[in-house]
Amino acid sequence: DAGVTQSPTHLIKTRGQHVTLRCSPISGHKSVSWYQQVLGQGPQFIFQYYEKEERGRGNFPDRFSARQFPNYSSELNVNALLLGDSALYLCASSLDRDLEDTQYFGPGTRLTVL
Amino acid sequence: AQSVAQPEDQVNVAEGNPLTVKCTYSVSGNPYLFWYVQYPNRGLQFLLKYITGDNLVKGSYGFEAEFNKSQTSFHLKKPSALVSDSALYFCAARHNFNKFYFGSGTKLNVKP
Protein backbone atom coordinates (compact mmCIF):
# COMPACT_ATOMS: atom_id res chain seq x y z
CA ASP A 1 0.00 0.00 0.00
CA ALA A 2 1.15 3.52 -0.74
CA GLY A 3 2.10 5.61 2.24
CA VAL A 4 1.43 9.28 2.79
CA THR A 5 2.52 11.29 -0.23
CA GLN A 6 3.40 14.97 -0.36
CA SER A 7 4.08 17.38 -3.17
CA PRO A 8 6.21 19.09 -4.12
CA THR A 9 9.37 17.63 -2.61
CA HIS A 10 11.22 20.93 -2.60
CA LEU A 11 10.10 24.50 -3.07
CA ILE A 12 11.88 27.84 -3.19
CA LYS A 13 9.93 31.04 -2.65
CA THR A 14 10.70 34.66 -1.87
CA ARG A 15 9.46 36.72 1.05
CA GLY A 16 5.88 37.88 0.70
CA GLN A 17 4.85 35.13 -1.68
CA HIS A 18 2.19 32.52 -1.15
CA VAL A 19 2.71 28.74 -1.12
CA THR A 20 0.44 25.70 -1.31
CA LEU A 21 1.59 22.29 -0.14
CA ARG A 22 -0.34 19.11 -0.87
CA CYS A 23 -0.82 15.83 0.95
CA SER A 24 -2.52 12.55 0.12
CA PRO A 25 -3.20 10.30 3.10
CA ILE A 26 -2.94 6.54 3.30
CA SER A 27 -5.96 4.93 1.68
CA GLY A 28 -8.75 4.61 4.25
CA HIS A 29 -7.34 7.25 6.58
CA LYS A 30 -9.73 10.09 7.31
CA SER A 31 -7.57 12.42 9.37
CA VAL A 32 -4.69 14.57 8.20
CA SER A 33 -2.34 16.65 10.32
CA TRP A 34 0.32 19.19 9.36
CA TYR A 35 3.61 19.88 11.13
CA GLN A 36 6.46 22.31 10.70
CA GLN A 37 9.97 21.02 11.41
CA VAL A 38 12.67 23.64 11.56
CA LEU A 39 16.21 22.34 11.16
CA GLY A 40 17.51 20.90 14.41
CA GLN A 41 14.14 20.87 16.14
CA GLY A 42 11.23 18.52 16.61
CA PRO A 43 8.05 18.89 14.57
CA GLN A 44 5.61 21.59 15.67
CA PHE A 45 1.90 20.85 15.30
CA ILE A 46 0.03 23.20 12.94
CA PHE A 47 -3.37 21.67 12.15
CA GLN A 48 -5.45 18.51 12.31
CA TYR A 49 -8.35 17.93 9.93
CA TYR A 50 -10.95 15.23 10.11
CA GLU A 51 -13.88 14.81 7.74
CA LYS A 52 -13.05 18.17 6.14
CA GLU A 53 -13.27 20.07 9.40
CA GLU A 54 -10.50 21.56 11.50
CA ARG A 55 -10.22 19.57 14.72
CA GLY A 56 -7.08 21.05 16.21
CA ARG A 57 -4.79 24.01 15.73
CA GLY A 58 -1.35 24.79 17.07
CA ASN A 59 0.19 28.18 17.84
CA PHE A 60 0.66 29.44 14.31
CA PRO A 61 -0.43 32.80 12.85
CA ASP A 62 -3.44 33.22 10.60
CA ARG A 63 -1.10 33.29 7.61
CA PHE A 64 -1.27 29.51 7.87
CA SER A 65 -4.45 27.85 6.68
CA ALA A 66 -5.47 24.43 5.47
CA ARG A 67 -8.34 22.48 4.10
CA GLN A 68 -9.33 18.88 3.53
CA PHE A 69 -11.13 17.63 0.46
CA PRO A 70 -13.85 14.96 0.12
CA ASN A 71 -11.21 12.40 -0.86
CA TYR A 72 -9.40 13.24 2.43
CA SER A 73 -6.42 14.83 0.72
CA SER A 74 -5.32 18.14 2.15
CA GLU A 75 -3.64 21.42 1.29
CA LEU A 76 -1.61 23.68 3.55
CA ASN A 77 -1.48 27.31 2.51
CA VAL A 78 0.94 29.91 3.81
CA ASN A 79 0.53 33.56 2.89
CA ALA A 80 3.00 36.44 3.10
CA LEU A 81 5.98 34.15 3.51
CA LEU A 82 8.69 35.09 5.99
CA LEU A 83 12.27 33.88 6.12
CA GLY A 84 11.37 32.04 9.31
CA ASP A 85 8.85 29.90 7.43
CA SER A 86 11.74 27.99 5.89
CA ALA A 87 11.33 24.45 7.18
CA LEU A 88 10.36 20.89 6.38
CA TYR A 89 6.58 20.63 6.31
CA LEU A 90 5.31 17.22 7.27
CA CYS A 91 1.91 15.75 6.67
CA ALA A 92 0.64 12.83 8.72
CA SER A 93 -2.47 10.73 8.32
CA SER A 94 -4.34 8.57 10.79
CA LEU A 95 -7.24 6.22 10.49
CA ASP A 96 -9.62 8.21 12.63
CA ARG A 97 -9.55 11.18 14.95
CA ASP A 98 -8.96 9.39 18.22
CA LEU A 99 -6.08 10.67 20.30
CA GLU A 100 -4.41 7.27 20.45
CA ASP A 101 -4.46 6.78 16.69
CA THR A 102 -1.01 6.35 15.23
CA GLN A 103 -0.01 9.08 12.81
CA TYR A 104 1.92 8.03 9.73
CA PHE A 105 4.14 10.68 8.24
CA GLY A 106 4.94 11.56 4.67
CA PRO A 107 8.45 12.43 3.44
CA GLY A 108 7.80 16.15 3.77
CA THR A 109 8.11 19.24 1.59
CA ARG A 110 11.27 21.27 2.06
CA LEU A 111 10.35 24.97 1.80
CA THR A 112 13.08 27.55 1.43
CA VAL A 113 12.14 31.23 1.66
CA LEU A 114 14.70 33.67 0.28
CA ALA B 1 4.43 25.10 30.05
CA GLN B 2 3.73 21.66 28.74
CA SER B 3 6.55 19.98 26.93
CA VAL B 4 8.50 16.88 26.06
CA ALA B 5 12.20 16.78 26.86
CA GLN B 6 14.92 14.65 25.37
CA PRO B 7 17.89 15.54 27.56
CA GLU B 8 20.56 14.07 25.30
CA ASP B 9 21.23 15.63 21.92
CA GLN B 10 23.33 12.61 20.98
CA VAL B 11 23.80 9.05 22.21
CA ASN B 12 26.78 6.95 21.17
CA VAL B 13 26.78 3.19 21.54
CA ALA B 14 28.77 0.29 20.14
CA GLU B 15 27.06 -2.26 17.94
CA GLY B 16 25.75 -5.16 19.99
CA ASN B 17 25.47 -3.13 23.18
CA PRO B 18 22.14 -2.12 24.72
CA LEU B 19 20.89 1.38 24.02
CA THR B 20 18.65 3.81 25.86
CA VAL B 21 17.27 7.08 24.54
CA LYS B 22 15.70 9.16 27.28
CA CYS B 23 12.41 11.07 27.25
CA THR B 24 10.54 12.89 29.98
CA TYR B 25 7.26 14.73 29.63
CA SER B 26 5.47 17.52 31.36
CA VAL B 27 1.94 17.20 30.01
CA SER B 28 -1.25 17.39 32.03
CA GLY B 29 -3.59 14.47 32.40
CA ASN B 30 -2.72 11.05 31.06
CA PRO B 31 -1.07 11.67 27.72
CA TYR B 32 -0.54 9.12 25.04
CA LEU B 33 3.17 8.67 24.33
CA PHE B 34 4.92 7.88 21.06
CA TRP B 35 8.37 7.24 19.65
CA TYR B 36 9.29 8.00 16.05
CA VAL B 37 12.53 7.63 14.09
CA GLN B 38 13.70 9.91 11.30
CA TYR B 39 16.33 8.96 8.73
CA PRO B 40 18.10 11.70 6.70
CA ASN B 41 15.80 13.43 4.21
CA ARG B 42 12.92 11.21 5.24
CA GLY B 43 9.70 11.65 7.16
CA LEU B 44 9.12 10.22 10.61
CA GLN B 45 8.52 6.51 11.01
CA PHE B 46 6.38 5.20 13.85
CA LEU B 47 8.14 2.89 16.32
CA LEU B 48 5.75 2.36 19.23
CA LYS B 49 3.19 3.97 21.50
CA TYR B 50 1.91 3.76 25.05
CA ILE B 51 -1.82 4.11 25.58
CA THR B 52 -2.54 2.19 28.77
CA GLY B 53 -1.76 -1.09 30.46
CA ASP B 54 1.65 -2.76 30.66
CA ASN B 55 4.41 -0.24 31.31
CA LEU B 56 6.74 -2.02 28.86
CA VAL B 57 5.72 -1.46 25.27
CA LYS B 58 7.22 -3.42 22.39
CA GLY B 59 7.49 -1.91 18.95
CA SER B 60 9.10 -2.17 15.54
CA TYR B 61 12.67 -3.28 14.77
CA GLY B 62 13.23 -4.75 18.25
CA PHE B 63 12.67 -1.47 20.09
CA GLU B 64 10.77 -1.22 23.33
CA ALA B 65 9.94 1.60 25.71
CA GLU B 66 9.34 1.76 29.43
CA PHE B 67 6.65 4.05 30.79
CA ASN B 68 7.16 5.36 34.32
CA LYS B 69 4.31 7.50 35.55
CA SER B 70 5.95 8.60 38.79
CA GLN B 71 9.02 9.83 36.92
CA THR B 72 6.98 11.01 33.91
CA SER B 73 9.40 9.23 31.65
CA PHE B 74 9.13 7.10 28.52
CA HIS B 75 12.62 5.86 27.68
CA LEU B 76 13.30 4.01 24.44
CA LYS B 77 15.43 0.87 24.69
CA LYS B 78 16.89 -1.89 22.58
CA PRO B 79 18.83 -4.86 23.95
CA SER B 80 21.36 -5.01 21.11
CA ALA B 81 22.05 -2.02 18.87
CA LEU B 82 22.66 -2.27 15.13
CA VAL B 83 24.61 0.17 12.96
CA SER B 84 21.42 0.58 10.94
CA ASP B 85 19.69 1.97 14.04
CA SER B 86 21.71 5.18 13.63
CA ALA B 87 19.14 7.92 13.09
CA LEU B 88 17.28 10.76 14.80
CA TYR B 89 14.73 9.68 17.40
CA PHE B 90 11.76 11.74 18.56
CA CYS B 91 9.55 11.28 21.58
CA ALA B 92 6.02 12.76 21.46
CA ALA B 93 3.06 13.20 23.81
CA ARG B 94 -0.57 13.93 23.07
CA HIS B 95 -3.50 14.63 25.34
CA ASN B 96 -5.97 16.59 23.25
CA PHE B 97 -6.55 17.59 19.67
CA ASN B 98 -4.70 20.85 19.99
CA LYS B 99 -1.67 19.50 21.74
CA PHE B 100 0.78 17.08 20.18
CA TYR B 101 4.20 17.80 21.62
CA PHE B 102 7.45 16.51 20.16
CA GLY B 103 10.82 16.53 21.84
CA SER B 104 13.80 18.13 20.15
CA GLY B 105 15.20 14.80 19.05
CA THR B 106 18.18 12.60 19.97
CA LYS B 107 20.74 11.55 17.43
CA LEU B 108 21.72 7.93 17.91
CA ASN B 109 25.13 6.88 16.65
CA VAL B 110 25.86 3.16 16.62
CA LYS B 111 29.48 2.38 15.86
CA PRO B 112 30.67 -0.94 14.42
GROMACS .gro file of C-alpha atoms in nm:
model
  226
    1ASP     CA    1   0.000   0.000   0.000
    2ALA     CA    2   0.115   0.352  -0.074
    3GLY     CA    3   0.210   0.561   0.224
    4VAL     CA    4   0.143   0.928   0.279
    5THR     CA    5   0.252   1.129  -0.023
    6GLN     CA    6   0.340   1.497  -0.036
    7SER     CA    7   0.408   1.738  -0.317
    8PRO     CA    8   0.621   1.909  -0.412
    9THR     CA    9   0.937   1.763  -0.261
   10HIS     CA   10   1.122   2.093  -0.260
   11LEU     CA   11   1.010   2.450  -0.307
   12ILE     CA   12   1.188   2.784  -0.319
   13LYS     CA   13   0.993   3.104  -0.265
   14THR     CA   14   1.070   3.466  -0.187
   15ARG     CA   15   0.946   3.672   0.105
   16GLY     CA   16   0.588   3.788   0.070
   17GLN     CA   17   0.485   3.513  -0.168
   18HIS     CA   18   0.219   3.252  -0.115
   19VAL     CA   19   0.271   2.874  -0.112
   20THR     CA   20   0.044   2.570  -0.131
   21LEU     CA   21   0.159   2.229  -0.014
   22ARG     CA   22  -0.034   1.911  -0.087
   23CYS     CA   23  -0.082   1.583   0.095
   24SER     CA   24  -0.252   1.255   0.012
   25PRO     CA   25  -0.320   1.030   0.310
   26ILE     CA   26  -0.294   0.654   0.330
   27SER     CA   27  -0.596   0.493   0.168
   28GLY     CA   28  -0.875   0.461   0.425
   29HIS     CA   29  -0.734   0.725   0.658
   30LYS     CA   30  -0.973   1.009   0.731
   31SER     CA   31  -0.757   1.242   0.937
   32VAL     CA   32  -0.469   1.457   0.820
   33SER     CA   33  -0.234   1.665   1.032
   34TRP     CA   34   0.032   1.919   0.936
   35TYR     CA   35   0.361   1.988   1.113
   36GLN     CA   36   0.646   2.231   1.070
   37GLN     CA   37   0.997   2.102   1.141
   38VAL     CA   38   1.267   2.364   1.156
   39LEU     CA   39   1.621   2.234   1.116
   40GLY     CA   40   1.751   2.090   1.441
   41GLN     CA   41   1.414   2.087   1.614
   42GLY     CA   42   1.123   1.852   1.661
   43PRO     CA   43   0.805   1.889   1.457
   44GLN     CA   44   0.561   2.159   1.567
   45PHE     CA   45   0.190   2.085   1.530
   46ILE     CA   46   0.003   2.320   1.294
   47PHE     CA   47  -0.337   2.167   1.215
   48GLN     CA   48  -0.545   1.851   1.231
   49TYR     CA   49  -0.835   1.793   0.993
   50TYR     CA   50  -1.095   1.523   1.011
   51GLU     CA   51  -1.388   1.481   0.774
   52LYS     CA   52  -1.305   1.817   0.614
   53GLU     CA   53  -1.327   2.007   0.940
   54GLU     CA   54  -1.050   2.156   1.150
   55ARG     CA   55  -1.022   1.957   1.472
   56GLY     CA   56  -0.708   2.105   1.621
   57ARG     CA   57  -0.479   2.401   1.573
   58GLY     CA   58  -0.135   2.479   1.707
   59ASN     CA   59   0.019   2.818   1.784
   60PHE     CA   60   0.066   2.944   1.431
   61PRO     CA   61  -0.043   3.280   1.285
   62ASP     CA   62  -0.344   3.322   1.060
   63ARG     CA   63  -0.110   3.329   0.761
   64PHE     CA   64  -0.127   2.951   0.787
   65SER     CA   65  -0.445   2.785   0.668
   66ALA     CA   66  -0.547   2.443   0.547
   67ARG     CA   67  -0.834   2.248   0.410
   68GLN     CA   68  -0.933   1.888   0.353
   69PHE     CA   69  -1.113   1.763   0.046
   70PRO     CA   70  -1.385   1.496   0.012
   71ASN     CA   71  -1.121   1.240  -0.086
   72TYR     CA   72  -0.940   1.324   0.243
   73SER     CA   73  -0.642   1.483   0.072
   74SER     CA   74  -0.532   1.814   0.215
   75GLU     CA   75  -0.364   2.142   0.129
   76LEU     CA   76  -0.161   2.368   0.355
   77ASN     CA   77  -0.148   2.731   0.251
   78VAL     CA   78   0.094   2.991   0.381
   79ASN     CA   79   0.053   3.356   0.289
   80ALA     CA   80   0.300   3.644   0.310
   81LEU     CA   81   0.598   3.415   0.351
   82LEU     CA   82   0.869   3.509   0.599
   83LEU     CA   83   1.227   3.388   0.612
   84GLY     CA   84   1.137   3.204   0.931
   85ASP     CA   85   0.885   2.990   0.743
   86SER     CA   86   1.174   2.799   0.589
   87ALA     CA   87   1.133   2.445   0.718
   88LEU     CA   88   1.036   2.089   0.638
   89TYR     CA   89   0.658   2.063   0.631
   90LEU     CA   90   0.531   1.722   0.727
   91CYS     CA   91   0.191   1.575   0.667
   92ALA     CA   92   0.064   1.283   0.872
   93SER     CA   93  -0.247   1.073   0.832
   94SER     CA   94  -0.434   0.857   1.079
   95LEU     CA   95  -0.724   0.622   1.049
   96ASP     CA   96  -0.962   0.821   1.263
   97ARG     CA   97  -0.955   1.118   1.495
   98ASP     CA   98  -0.896   0.939   1.822
   99LEU     CA   99  -0.608   1.067   2.030
  100GLU     CA  100  -0.441   0.727   2.045
  101ASP     CA  101  -0.446   0.678   1.669
  102THR     CA  102  -0.101   0.635   1.523
  103GLN     CA  103  -0.001   0.908   1.281
  104TYR     CA  104   0.192   0.803   0.973
  105PHE     CA  105   0.414   1.068   0.824
  106GLY     CA  106   0.494   1.156   0.467
  107PRO     CA  107   0.845   1.243   0.344
  108GLY     CA  108   0.780   1.615   0.377
  109THR     CA  109   0.811   1.924   0.159
  110ARG     CA  110   1.127   2.127   0.206
  111LEU     CA  111   1.035   2.497   0.180
  112THR     CA  112   1.308   2.755   0.143
  113VAL     CA  113   1.214   3.123   0.166
  114LEU     CA  114   1.470   3.367   0.028
  115ALA     CA  115   0.443   2.510   3.005
  116GLN     CA  116   0.373   2.166   2.874
  117SER     CA  117   0.655   1.998   2.693
  118VAL     CA  118   0.850   1.688   2.606
  119ALA     CA  119   1.220   1.678   2.686
  120GLN     CA  120   1.492   1.465   2.537
  121PRO     CA  121   1.789   1.554   2.756
  122GLU     CA  122   2.056   1.407   2.530
  123ASP     CA  123   2.123   1.563   2.192
  124GLN     CA  124   2.333   1.261   2.098
  125VAL     CA  125   2.380   0.905   2.221
  126ASN     CA  126   2.678   0.695   2.117
  127VAL     CA  127   2.678   0.319   2.154
  128ALA     CA  128   2.877   0.029   2.014
  129GLU     CA  129   2.706  -0.226   1.794
  130GLY     CA  130   2.575  -0.516   1.999
  131ASN     CA  131   2.547  -0.313   2.318
  132PRO     CA  132   2.214  -0.212   2.472
  133LEU     CA  133   2.089   0.138   2.402
  134THR     CA  134   1.865   0.381   2.586
  135VAL     CA  135   1.727   0.708   2.454
  136LYS     CA  136   1.570   0.916   2.728
  137CYS     CA  137   1.241   1.107   2.725
  138THR     CA  138   1.054   1.289   2.998
  139TYR     CA  139   0.726   1.473   2.963
  140SER     CA  140   0.547   1.752   3.136
  141VAL     CA  141   0.194   1.720   3.001
  142SER     CA  142  -0.125   1.739   3.203
  143GLY     CA  143  -0.359   1.447   3.240
  144ASN     CA  144  -0.272   1.105   3.106
  145PRO     CA  145  -0.107   1.167   2.772
  146TYR     CA  146  -0.054   0.912   2.504
  147LEU     CA  147   0.317   0.867   2.433
  148PHE     CA  148   0.492   0.788   2.106
  149TRP     CA  149   0.837   0.724   1.965
  150TYR     CA  150   0.929   0.800   1.605
  151VAL     CA  151   1.253   0.763   1.409
  152GLN     CA  152   1.370   0.991   1.130
  153TYR     CA  153   1.633   0.896   0.873
  154PRO     CA  154   1.810   1.170   0.670
  155ASN     CA  155   1.580   1.343   0.421
  156ARG     CA  156   1.292   1.121   0.524
  157GLY     CA  157   0.970   1.165   0.716
  158LEU     CA  158   0.912   1.022   1.061
  159GLN     CA  159   0.852   0.651   1.101
  160PHE     CA  160   0.638   0.520   1.385
  161LEU     CA  161   0.814   0.289   1.632
  162LEU     CA  162   0.575   0.236   1.923
  163LYS     CA  163   0.319   0.397   2.150
  164TYR     CA  164   0.191   0.376   2.505
  165ILE     CA  165  -0.182   0.411   2.558
  166THR     CA  166  -0.254   0.219   2.877
  167GLY     CA  167  -0.176  -0.109   3.046
  168ASP     CA  168   0.165  -0.276   3.066
  169ASN     CA  169   0.441  -0.024   3.131
  170LEU     CA  170   0.674  -0.202   2.886
  171VAL     CA  171   0.572  -0.146   2.527
  172LYS     CA  172   0.722  -0.342   2.239
  173GLY     CA  173   0.749  -0.191   1.895
  174SER     CA  174   0.910  -0.217   1.554
  175TYR     CA  175   1.267  -0.328   1.477
  176GLY     CA  176   1.323  -0.475   1.825
  177PHE     CA  177   1.267  -0.147   2.009
  178GLU     CA  178   1.077  -0.122   2.333
  179ALA     CA  179   0.994   0.160   2.571
  180GLU     CA  180   0.934   0.176   2.943
  181PHE     CA  181   0.665   0.405   3.079
  182ASN     CA  182   0.716   0.536   3.432
  183LYS     CA  183   0.431   0.750   3.555
  184SER     CA  184   0.595   0.860   3.879
  185GLN     CA  185   0.902   0.983   3.692
  186THR     CA  186   0.698   1.101   3.391
  187SER     CA  187   0.940   0.923   3.165
  188PHE     CA  188   0.913   0.710   2.852
  189HIS     CA  189   1.262   0.586   2.768
  190LEU     CA  190   1.330   0.401   2.444
  191LYS     CA  191   1.543   0.087   2.469
  192LYS     CA  192   1.689  -0.189   2.258
  193PRO     CA  193   1.883  -0.486   2.395
  194SER     CA  194   2.136  -0.501   2.111
  195ALA     CA  195   2.205  -0.202   1.887
  196LEU     CA  196   2.266  -0.227   1.513
  197VAL     CA  197   2.461   0.017   1.296
  198SER     CA  198   2.142   0.058   1.094
  199ASP     CA  199   1.969   0.197   1.404
  200SER     CA  200   2.171   0.518   1.363
  201ALA     CA  201   1.914   0.792   1.309
  202LEU     CA  202   1.728   1.076   1.480
  203TYR     CA  203   1.473   0.968   1.740
  204PHE     CA  204   1.176   1.174   1.856
  205CYS     CA  205   0.955   1.128   2.158
  206ALA     CA  206   0.602   1.276   2.146
  207ALA     CA  207   0.306   1.320   2.381
  208ARG     CA  208  -0.057   1.393   2.307
  209HIS     CA  209  -0.350   1.463   2.534
  210ASN     CA  210  -0.597   1.659   2.325
  211PHE     CA  211  -0.655   1.759   1.967
  212ASN     CA  212  -0.470   2.085   1.999
  213LYS     CA  213  -0.167   1.950   2.174
  214PHE     CA  214   0.078   1.708   2.018
  215TYR     CA  215   0.420   1.780   2.162
  216PHE     CA  216   0.745   1.651   2.016
  217GLY     CA  217   1.082   1.653   2.184
  218SER     CA  218   1.380   1.813   2.015
  219GLY     CA  219   1.520   1.480   1.905
  220THR     CA  220   1.818   1.260   1.997
  221LYS     CA  221   2.074   1.155   1.743
  222LEU     CA  222   2.172   0.793   1.791
  223ASN     CA  223   2.513   0.688   1.665
  224VAL     CA  224   2.586   0.316   1.662
  225LYS     CA  225   2.948   0.238   1.586
  226PRO     CA  226   3.067  -0.094   1.442
   0.00000   0.00000   0.00000
